[in-house]
Short mmCIF file of C-alpha atoms in Angstrom, two decimals:
data_model
loop_
_atom_site.label_atom_id
_atom_site.label_comp_id
_atom_site.label_asym_id
_atom_site.label_seq_id
_atom_site.Cartn_x
_atom_site.Cartn_y
_atom_site.Cartn_z
CA UNK A 1 -14.93 -3.96 4.30
CA UNK A 2 -11.22 -2.30 4.17
CA UNK A 3 -11.92 0.69 5.93
CA UNK A 4 -14.12 -0.66 8.62
CA UNK A 5 -12.24 -1.40 11.71
CA UNK A 6 -12.36 -5.30 12.35
CA UNK A 7 -10.54 -5.56 15.19
CA UNK A 8 -12.65 -5.65 18.84
CA UNK A 9 -9.35 -5.00 20.64
CA UNK A 10 -8.67 -2.04 18.95
CA UNK A 11 -10.07 0.88 21.22
CA UNK A 12 -7.34 -1.02 24.43
CA UNK A 13 -4.48 -1.35 22.45
CA UNK A 14 -4.23 2.29 21.47
CA UNK A 15 -3.24 5.27 23.94
CA UNK A 16 -5.29 7.80 24.89
CA UNK A 17 -4.68 11.06 23.45
CA UNK A 18 -4.43 12.97 26.73
CA UNK A 19 -1.30 11.34 26.44
CA UNK A 20 -0.01 13.32 23.79
CA UNK A 21 1.44 16.51 23.68
CA UNK A 22 -1.42 19.19 23.97
CA UNK A 23 0.67 22.12 22.26
CA UNK A 24 1.55 19.10 19.20
CA UNK A 25 -1.95 17.56 19.72
CA UNK A 26 -3.51 20.68 18.90
CA UNK A 27 -1.48 21.84 15.82
CA UNK A 28 -1.91 18.79 14.27
CA UNK A 29 -5.94 19.04 14.79
CA UNK A 30 -6.32 21.95 13.37
CA UNK A 31 -4.40 20.85 10.12
CA UNK A 32 -5.83 18.29 10.06
CA UNK A 33 -9.59 20.49 10.61
CA UNK A 34 -7.77 22.60 7.78
CA UNK A 35 -7.91 19.72 5.41
CA UNK A 36 -4.10 19.72 5.24
CA UNK A 37 -2.34 15.94 4.10
CA UNK A 38 -0.22 14.42 7.30
CA UNK A 39 3.13 12.87 5.66
CA UNK A 40 5.04 10.41 7.29
CA UNK A 41 7.96 12.25 8.75
CA UNK A 42 5.22 14.53 10.46
CA UNK A 43 4.54 14.46 14.19
CA UNK A 44 0.78 12.74 14.67
CA UNK A 45 -0.78 11.53 17.98
CA UNK A 46 -0.20 7.64 18.35
CA UNK A 47 -3.96 6.84 18.11
CA UNK A 48 -3.89 8.26 14.82
CA UNK A 49 -0.85 5.73 13.76
CA UNK A 50 -2.93 3.17 14.90
CA UNK A 51 -5.82 3.20 14.10
CA UNK A 52 -4.07 4.08 10.78
CA UNK A 53 -1.00 1.16 10.26
CA UNK A 54 -4.26 -1.37 11.42
CA UNK A 55 -6.61 0.18 9.00
CA UNK A 56 -3.88 0.83 5.82
CA UNK A 57 -2.70 -3.15 6.64
CA UNK A 58 -6.08 -4.51 7.01
CA UNK A 59 -7.01 -3.17 3.44
CA UNK A 60 -3.82 -4.36 1.81
CA UNK A 61 -4.16 -8.47 3.77
CA UNK A 62 -8.07 -7.98 2.39
CA UNK A 63 -5.90 -7.17 -1.48
CA UNK A 64 -4.06 -10.58 -1.22
CA UNK A 65 -6.65 -12.97 0.22
CA UNK A 66 -8.35 -11.14 -2.80
CA UNK A 67 -6.45 -12.88 -5.00
CA UNK A 68 -7.58 -16.13 -3.65
CA UNK A 69 -11.13 -17.02 -4.48
CA UNK A 70 -10.20 -14.93 -8.19
CA UNK A 71 -7.32 -17.39 -8.47
CA UNK A 72 -9.29 -20.43 -8.20
CA UNK A 73 -11.02 -19.48 -11.90
CA UNK A 74 -7.62 -18.89 -14.11
CA UNK A 75 -7.32 -22.44 -14.81
CA UNK A 76 -11.46 -22.56 -16.20
CA UNK A 77 -11.44 -19.54 -17.45
CA UNK A 78 -14.52 -20.28 -20.19
CA UNK A 79 -11.79 -18.37 -22.90
CA UNK A 80 -8.54 -17.20 -23.27
CA UNK A 81 -9.97 -13.74 -23.40
CA UNK A 82 -11.51 -13.90 -20.22
CA UNK A 83 -8.45 -15.87 -19.18
CA UNK A 84 -6.25 -12.87 -19.78
CA UNK A 85 -8.95 -10.65 -18.41
CA UNK A 86 -8.54 -12.53 -15.21
CA UNK A 87 -5.26 -12.42 -15.30
CA UNK A 88 -4.53 -8.73 -15.39
CA UNK A 89 -7.25 -8.58 -12.49
CA UNK A 90 -5.73 -10.65 -9.92
CA UNK A 91 -2.26 -9.39 -10.58
CA UNK A 92 -4.15 -5.32 -10.06
CA UNK A 93 -4.93 -6.74 -6.89
CA UNK A 94 -1.67 -7.89 -6.04
CA UNK A 95 -0.49 -4.79 -7.08
CA UNK A 96 -2.90 -2.97 -4.65
CA UNK A 97 -1.85 -4.52 -1.73
CA UNK A 98 1.71 -4.15 -2.59
CA UNK A 99 1.39 0.07 -3.35
CA UNK A 100 -0.90 -0.67 0.41
CA UNK A 101 1.55 -2.52 2.12
CA UNK A 102 4.48 0.43 1.45
CA UNK A 103 2.22 2.68 2.89
CA UNK A 104 1.39 1.98 6.04
CA UNK A 105 5.41 0.54 6.38
CA UNK A 106 5.66 4.91 5.97
CA UNK A 107 4.06 4.15 9.62
CA UNK A 108 6.98 2.21 11.17
CA UNK A 109 5.76 -1.58 10.82
CA UNK A 110 7.26 -3.25 8.79
CA UNK A 111 5.90 -5.12 5.70
CA UNK A 112 6.86 -8.29 7.37
CA UNK A 113 5.66 -8.01 10.71
CA UNK A 114 2.07 -7.38 8.48
CA UNK A 115 2.92 -10.48 6.88
CA UNK A 116 3.11 -12.14 10.13
CA UNK A 117 0.58 -10.81 11.37
CA UNK A 118 -2.11 -12.20 8.19
CA UNK A 119 -0.64 -15.21 8.36
CA UNK A 120 -0.31 -16.12 11.97
CA UNK A 121 -3.87 -15.09 11.86
CA UNK A 122 -4.05 -11.97 14.52
CA UNK A 123 -4.25 -9.85 11.28
CA UNK A 124 -8.01 -9.43 10.02
CA UNK A 125 -9.11 -9.33 6.19
CA UNK A 126 -12.32 -8.01 4.87
CA UNK A 127 -15.25 -10.85 5.59
CA UNK A 128 -16.33 -11.13 2.07
CA UNK A 129 -13.35 -13.30 0.66
CA UNK A 130 -14.10 -15.80 3.07
CA UNK A 131 -17.12 -16.55 0.62
CA UNK A 132 -16.04 -19.06 -1.86
CA UNK A 133 -16.59 -19.01 -5.56
CA UNK A 134 -18.51 -21.00 -6.89
CA UNK A 135 -19.42 -21.11 -10.46
CA UNK A 136 -18.28 -18.91 -13.65
CA UNK A 137 -21.17 -16.22 -12.66
CA UNK A 138 -19.36 -15.57 -9.26
CA UNK A 139 -16.26 -14.04 -11.15
CA UNK A 140 -18.40 -11.40 -12.66
CA UNK A 141 -20.67 -10.77 -9.53
CA UNK A 142 -17.18 -10.50 -7.78
CA UNK A 143 -15.58 -6.95 -10.59
CA UNK A 144 -19.52 -5.68 -10.01
CA UNK A 145 -20.85 -6.02 -6.66
CA UNK A 146 -17.88 -6.75 -4.26
CA UNK A 147 -15.46 -4.05 -6.76
CA UNK A 148 -18.22 -1.79 -7.06
CA UNK A 149 -18.59 -1.94 -3.45
CA UNK A 150 -14.55 -1.24 -2.95
CA UNK A 151 -15.02 1.91 -4.93
CA UNK A 152 -17.60 3.51 -3.31
CA UNK A 153 -16.05 3.53 -0.14
CA UNK A 154 -12.44 4.07 -1.85
CA UNK A 155 -13.37 7.08 -3.63
CA UNK A 156 -13.68 9.17 -1.13
CA UNK A 157 -9.96 8.18 0.32
CA UNK A 158 -8.18 9.81 -2.29
CA UNK A 159 -8.59 12.66 -0.06
CA UNK A 160 -7.94 10.75 3.54
CA UNK A 161 -5.61 13.01 5.88
CA UNK A 162 -2.52 10.51 5.30
CA UNK A 163 -0.58 11.61 2.31
CA UNK A 164 0.25 7.86 1.69
CA UNK A 165 -2.72 6.51 1.47
CA UNK A 166 -4.57 9.21 -0.54
CA UNK A 167 -1.40 8.41 -3.27
CA UNK A 168 -1.81 5.16 -2.99
CA UNK A 169 -5.45 5.54 -3.21
CA UNK A 170 -5.62 7.60 -6.40
CA UNK A 171 -3.70 4.82 -7.61
CA UNK A 172 -5.92 2.38 -6.78
CA UNK A 173 -9.61 3.87 -7.94
CA UNK A 174 -8.28 4.23 -11.19
CA UNK A 175 -7.98 0.42 -11.97
CA UNK A 176 -10.64 -0.60 -10.04
CA UNK A 177 -12.82 0.57 -12.13
CA UNK A 178 -11.79 -2.08 -14.89
CA UNK A 179 -12.70 -5.11 -12.50
CA UNK A 180 -15.96 -3.27 -11.84
CA UNK A 181 -16.86 -3.05 -15.76
CA UNK A 182 -15.12 -5.88 -16.76
CA UNK A 183 -16.88 -7.72 -14.31
CA UNK A 184 -20.51 -6.02 -15.17
CA UNK A 185 -19.58 -6.79 -19.32
CA UNK A 186 -18.97 -10.61 -18.27
CA UNK A 187 -22.28 -10.70 -16.58
CA UNK A 188 -24.49 -9.71 -19.58
CA UNK A 189 -22.52 -11.97 -21.69
CA UNK A 190 -24.08 -14.13 -20.41
CA UNK A 191 -27.06 -13.01 -19.65
CA UNK A 192 -27.63 -13.66 -23.22
CA UNK A 193 -26.39 -16.74 -22.68
CA UNK A 194 -28.81 -20.06 -22.05
CA UNK A 195 -31.27 -20.40 -19.64
CA UNK A 196 -28.93 -22.14 -17.55
CA UNK A 197 -26.23 -19.04 -18.28
CA UNK A 198 -28.83 -17.11 -16.79
CA UNK A 199 -29.14 -19.11 -13.74
CA UNK A 200 -25.84 -18.92 -12.79
CA UNK A 201 -26.34 -15.01 -12.59
CA UNK A 202 -28.86 -14.83 -10.60
CA UNK A 203 -27.96 -17.62 -8.63
CA UNK A 204 -24.07 -15.60 -7.55
CA UNK A 205 -26.06 -12.15 -7.32
CA UNK A 206 -28.50 -14.27 -4.50
CA UNK A 207 -24.88 -15.58 -2.51
CA UNK A 208 -22.99 -12.26 -3.26
CA UNK A 209 -25.57 -8.95 -2.75
CA UNK A 210 -26.11 -9.54 1.20
CA UNK A 211 -22.26 -9.96 1.83
CA UNK A 212 -21.13 -6.86 -0.47
CA UNK A 213 -24.10 -4.60 1.57
CA UNK A 214 -21.97 -5.99 5.18
CA UNK A 215 -18.74 -4.56 3.02
CA UNK A 216 -19.21 -1.59 4.62
CA UNK A 217 -19.40 -2.42 7.66
CA UNK A 218 -21.43 -2.45 10.84
CA UNK A 219 -24.64 0.20 11.56
CA UNK A 220 -23.33 3.85 11.96
CA UNK A 221 -24.96 3.31 15.97
CA UNK A 222 -22.60 0.12 16.07
CA UNK A 223 -19.45 1.41 15.19
CA UNK A 224 -17.30 3.33 17.73
CA UNK A 225 -14.82 4.36 16.30
CA UNK A 226 -16.17 5.97 13.06
CA UNK A 227 -16.94 9.02 15.13
CA UNK A 228 -12.94 9.49 16.28
CA UNK A 229 -11.55 9.00 12.16
CA UNK A 230 -14.36 11.73 10.37
CA UNK A 231 -12.77 13.35 12.73
CA UNK A 232 -9.46 12.43 11.90
CA UNK A 233 -10.29 12.55 7.84
CA UNK A 234 -8.74 9.38 8.04
CA UNK A 235 -12.21 8.46 6.81
CA UNK A 236 -14.57 11.26 5.20
CA UNK A 237 -18.14 8.62 4.86
CA UNK A 238 -19.82 6.97 7.30
CA UNK A 239 -21.10 3.29 6.64
CA UNK A 240 -24.51 4.04 6.34
CA UNK A 241 -23.73 6.89 3.77
CA UNK A 242 -21.55 4.87 1.77
CA UNK A 243 -23.99 1.60 1.72
CA UNK A 244 -27.03 3.05 0.92
CA UNK A 245 -24.82 5.20 -2.04
CA UNK A 246 -24.01 1.85 -3.37
CA UNK A 247 -27.75 0.34 -2.94
CA UNK A 248 -28.90 3.61 -4.70
CA UNK A 249 -26.29 2.81 -7.67
CA UNK A 250 -26.31 -0.93 -8.04
CA UNK A 251 -30.53 -1.80 -8.07
CA UNK A 252 -30.76 0.35 -11.36
CA UNK A 253 -27.59 -1.83 -12.70
CA UNK A 254 -29.54 -5.29 -11.51
CA UNK A 255 -32.78 -4.14 -13.55
CA UNK A 256 -31.09 -3.43 -16.92
CA UNK A 257 -29.12 -7.02 -16.53
CA UNK A 258 -32.24 -8.60 -16.31
CA UNK A 259 -32.18 -10.35 -12.80
CA UNK A 260 -33.60 -9.95 -9.27
CA UNK A 261 -32.14 -8.30 -5.41
CA UNK A 262 -32.97 -10.59 -3.46
CA UNK A 263 -34.59 -8.54 -0.92
CA UNK A 264 -38.03 -8.52 -0.37
CA UNK A 265 -38.21 -5.63 0.84
CA UNK A 266 -36.32 -3.27 -1.62
CA UNK A 267 -38.43 -0.54 -2.86
CA UNK A 268 -37.88 3.03 -3.83
CA UNK A 269 -38.63 5.76 -1.26
CA UNK A 270 -39.99 8.59 -3.35
CA UNK A 271 -39.86 10.83 -0.59
CA UNK A 272 -36.11 10.15 0.39
CA UNK A 273 -34.80 9.57 -2.80
CA UNK A 274 -33.27 6.46 -1.85
CA UNK A 275 -34.24 3.13 -2.11
CA UNK A 276 -34.82 1.16 1.16
CA UNK A 277 -34.11 -2.01 2.03
CA UNK A 278 -34.47 -5.15 4.11
CA UNK A 279 -32.38 -5.45 7.97
CA UNK A 280 -28.85 -7.10 7.00
CA UNK A 281 -28.02 -9.98 9.14
CA UNK A 282 -25.36 -8.85 11.20
CA UNK A 283 -24.67 -11.92 13.30
CA UNK A 284 -23.73 -13.30 9.96
CA UNK A 285 -21.42 -10.42 9.70
CA UNK A 286 -19.14 -11.11 13.25
CA UNK A 287 -19.09 -14.87 12.58
CA UNK A 288 -17.93 -13.59 9.37
CA UNK A 289 -14.68 -11.52 10.87
CA UNK A 290 -14.54 -13.90 13.80
CA UNK A 291 -12.79 -16.21 11.19
CA UNK A 292 -15.92 -18.57 10.30
CA UNK A 293 -16.78 -17.66 7.21
CA UNK A 294 -17.60 -20.21 4.61
CA UNK A 295 -13.38 -21.14 3.15
CA UNK A 296 -11.90 -18.44 6.11
CA UNK A 297 -9.32 -21.11 6.57
CA UNK A 298 -9.09 -23.12 3.39
CA UNK A 299 -7.56 -19.09 1.98
CA UNK A 300 -5.70 -19.06 4.86
CA UNK A 301 -4.15 -22.38 4.22
CA UNK A 302 -3.34 -21.21 0.56
CA UNK A 303 -2.01 -17.43 1.38
CA UNK A 304 0.26 -19.90 4.55
CA UNK A 305 0.98 -22.61 1.63
CA UNK A 306 1.52 -19.75 -1.58
CA UNK A 307 4.37 -18.06 0.37
CA UNK A 308 5.49 -21.07 2.13
CA UNK A 309 6.21 -22.54 -1.22
CA UNK A 310 7.38 -19.28 -3.05
CA UNK A 311 10.09 -19.67 -0.39
CA UNK A 312 13.44 -20.80 -2.45
CA UNK A 313 12.59 -17.79 -5.17
CA UNK A 314 13.10 -15.28 -1.68
CA UNK A 315 16.11 -17.49 -0.82
CA UNK A 316 17.90 -17.62 -4.51
CA UNK A 317 17.25 -13.55 -4.67
CA UNK A 318 19.40 -13.39 -1.96
CA UNK A 319 21.70 -15.97 -2.02
CA UNK A 320 22.57 -14.01 -5.23
CA UNK A 321 22.97 -10.78 -4.61
CA UNK A 322 24.71 -12.47 -1.31
CA UNK A 323 27.21 -13.30 -4.21
CA UNK A 324 27.02 -9.96 -6.38
CA UNK A 325 28.42 -8.11 -3.41
CA UNK A 326 31.07 -10.84 -2.93
CA UNK A 327 32.26 -10.41 -6.52
CA UNK A 328 32.02 -5.97 -5.74
CA UNK A 329 34.24 -7.08 -2.61
CA UNK A 330 36.61 -9.13 -4.20
CA UNK A 331 36.97 -6.45 -7.38
CA UNK A 332 37.87 -3.36 -5.74
CA UNK A 333 40.38 -5.16 -3.02
CA UNK B 1 9.71 -15.29 9.01
CA UNK B 2 12.04 -13.90 7.22
CA UNK B 3 13.77 -11.07 7.01
CA UNK B 4 12.41 -8.49 4.70
CA UNK B 5 14.71 -6.55 1.83
CA UNK B 6 15.45 -3.46 1.60
CA UNK B 7 12.99 -0.79 0.31
CA UNK B 8 13.86 1.34 -3.05
CA UNK B 9 11.31 4.25 -4.13
CA UNK B 10 10.32 3.96 -7.73
CA UNK B 11 10.59 7.03 -10.35
CA UNK B 12 8.36 7.53 -13.41
CA UNK B 13 8.92 9.10 -16.58
CA UNK B 14 5.73 8.95 -18.11
CA UNK B 15 6.72 10.09 -21.70
CA UNK B 16 9.18 11.61 -23.49
CA UNK B 17 10.52 15.22 -22.62
CA UNK B 18 9.58 14.73 -18.75
CA UNK B 19 10.89 14.40 -15.27
CA UNK B 20 11.12 11.25 -13.28
CA UNK B 21 8.44 11.60 -10.84
CA UNK B 22 8.00 9.27 -6.90
CA UNK B 23 5.31 6.55 -7.74
CA UNK B 24 5.82 4.41 -4.44
CA UNK B 25 8.34 1.97 -3.47
CA UNK B 26 9.51 -1.54 -4.15
CA UNK B 27 11.22 -4.67 -1.58
CA UNK B 28 13.61 -5.87 -3.78
CA UNK B 29 16.77 -7.98 -2.80
CA UNK B 30 19.85 -5.97 -5.21
CA UNK B 31 19.03 -2.75 -7.88
CA UNK B 32 18.39 -5.07 -10.79
CA UNK B 33 14.85 -7.29 -9.07
CA UNK B 34 14.37 -3.30 -7.94
CA UNK B 35 13.99 -2.42 -11.62
CA UNK B 36 11.46 -5.31 -11.95
CA UNK B 37 9.37 -5.22 -9.34
CA UNK B 38 9.03 -1.82 -10.11
CA UNK B 39 7.82 -2.46 -13.06
CA UNK B 40 5.36 -5.05 -12.51
CA UNK B 41 3.47 -2.83 -9.38
CA UNK B 42 4.28 0.73 -11.21
CA UNK B 43 3.88 0.03 -15.37
CA UNK B 44 0.84 -2.01 -15.90
CA UNK B 45 -0.64 -0.26 -17.94
CA UNK B 46 2.42 2.00 -19.76
CA UNK B 47 2.67 4.52 -17.10
CA UNK B 48 6.46 5.42 -18.32
CA UNK B 49 9.28 5.20 -20.26
CA UNK B 50 11.90 4.85 -18.28
CA UNK B 51 12.44 3.98 -14.77
CA UNK B 52 14.52 4.82 -11.44
CA UNK B 53 15.30 3.34 -8.51
CA UNK B 54 16.22 4.63 -5.33
CA UNK B 55 17.45 2.73 -1.98
CA UNK B 56 14.99 4.44 1.09
CA UNK B 57 18.19 4.72 2.97
CA UNK B 58 19.82 7.26 0.68
CA UNK B 59 17.85 9.39 0.52
CA UNK B 60 17.94 12.41 2.72
CA UNK B 61 14.88 14.62 3.44
CA UNK B 62 14.67 17.92 5.18
CA UNK B 63 12.92 17.46 8.71
CA UNK B 64 9.18 18.71 8.03
CA UNK B 65 9.07 20.91 11.93
CA UNK B 66 11.63 22.73 10.74
CA UNK B 67 10.01 23.37 6.65
CA UNK B 68 9.03 27.09 8.16
CA UNK B 69 12.55 28.24 9.10
CA UNK B 70 13.99 26.38 6.17
CA UNK B 71 11.74 27.87 3.80
CA UNK B 72 11.39 31.74 5.60
CA UNK B 73 14.14 33.18 3.14
CA UNK B 74 11.89 32.84 0.06
CA UNK B 75 9.31 34.21 1.58
CA UNK B 76 9.68 37.89 2.22
CA UNK B 77 11.28 38.57 -1.29
CA UNK B 78 8.31 39.12 -3.65
CA UNK B 79 10.50 41.36 -5.64
CA UNK B 80 11.86 37.87 -7.47
CA UNK B 81 8.12 36.98 -8.87
CA UNK B 82 7.20 38.90 -12.00
CA UNK B 83 3.78 40.08 -10.69
CA UNK B 84 5.82 42.21 -8.35
CA UNK B 85 6.61 44.83 -10.96
CA UNK B 86 4.40 47.43 -12.09
CA UNK B 87 4.34 48.08 -15.68
CA UNK B 88 2.79 50.94 -17.42
CA UNK B 89 -0.54 49.65 -19.98
CA UNK B 90 1.50 50.17 -22.88
CA UNK B 91 3.97 47.49 -22.97
CA UNK B 92 1.46 45.15 -24.00
CA UNK B 93 3.17 42.32 -23.79
CA UNK B 94 5.99 41.57 -21.46
#
């Protein structure tokens, strides 16, 4: 998921805390422990800066790549109403990417470098977008499950310690609620339809359930950077805590829809007050992180094509500004 | 690789009578496009009735490391607050 460390080399690239000025580090740790916000011009340890740059840019990339599986359905939406809704949602995802790139840029990495890292394949993005959207119910399932999981993860990030990231998350969370509700509404509508339509909803559930649970990242005992991120208030809850919350919230919604959760081990545990659920296939997750998801190559190809095909627009805007600037200069002379 | 367009800070007035508030930033080659990008990025849900864009490089900011010294003069002047003055109860509303 967006806030999960997907880059296995991250730890090696980061300078150790022992190299930092101990007085500045102690003051920083105290501020963060006191729930104060860190702002762009404040002193921060290099490891904090790099972790956040990676996390926020991965999150931004995920929003941008996330437009692709849905954009795929824009021309095939079954009604004008659904098309307008989907168009608004895809536009929001683009907006979310922009808020987040801006937040990441305040840490000193340029937009250009981040985009280049994405297009060259160096940067990671959420594994969820490397799965294909095969039928119209997938668009509902993405809103309900994928955006639902994203909300679960993003709500605590509104209080993350880095000010620009927290402010971007507040804006994003407001808009995500629309995404989840339109998805669930779409599925409710399909469940009132023909048997074939109901079967499409169940099919979408069967394919999106497990990848959605994987969005929360590896289990806590295999998530080495989590402890540091929680201490620095970059993350506020662990992967497993958030995953459990998501399962608890979503299972009753599946029941209300009238579909089954594709997990034979799923059952309510009275003693824990939570649902127990089956083992996640982590090999599949790591394969998706390595870019071996079913449509990973297609996604990057589409992303690069969008960038290249938009080049003439950027060049025209540059040429226009150059001409205007020349006119201003000659008018002033 | 292309070069990034300049960064602009975006301020939105949410309704008449309120101040413009910082909403975020956009990249744009010129002021006119900065306004258009700001509209698409920050006011997709009628969040504003007016926009300002300012080149980020034109903003002069105070140094957070100097915040203590910068704001210290106000710290000891508690008599600037109305609550400093303890008036008799007979003075009902003041």
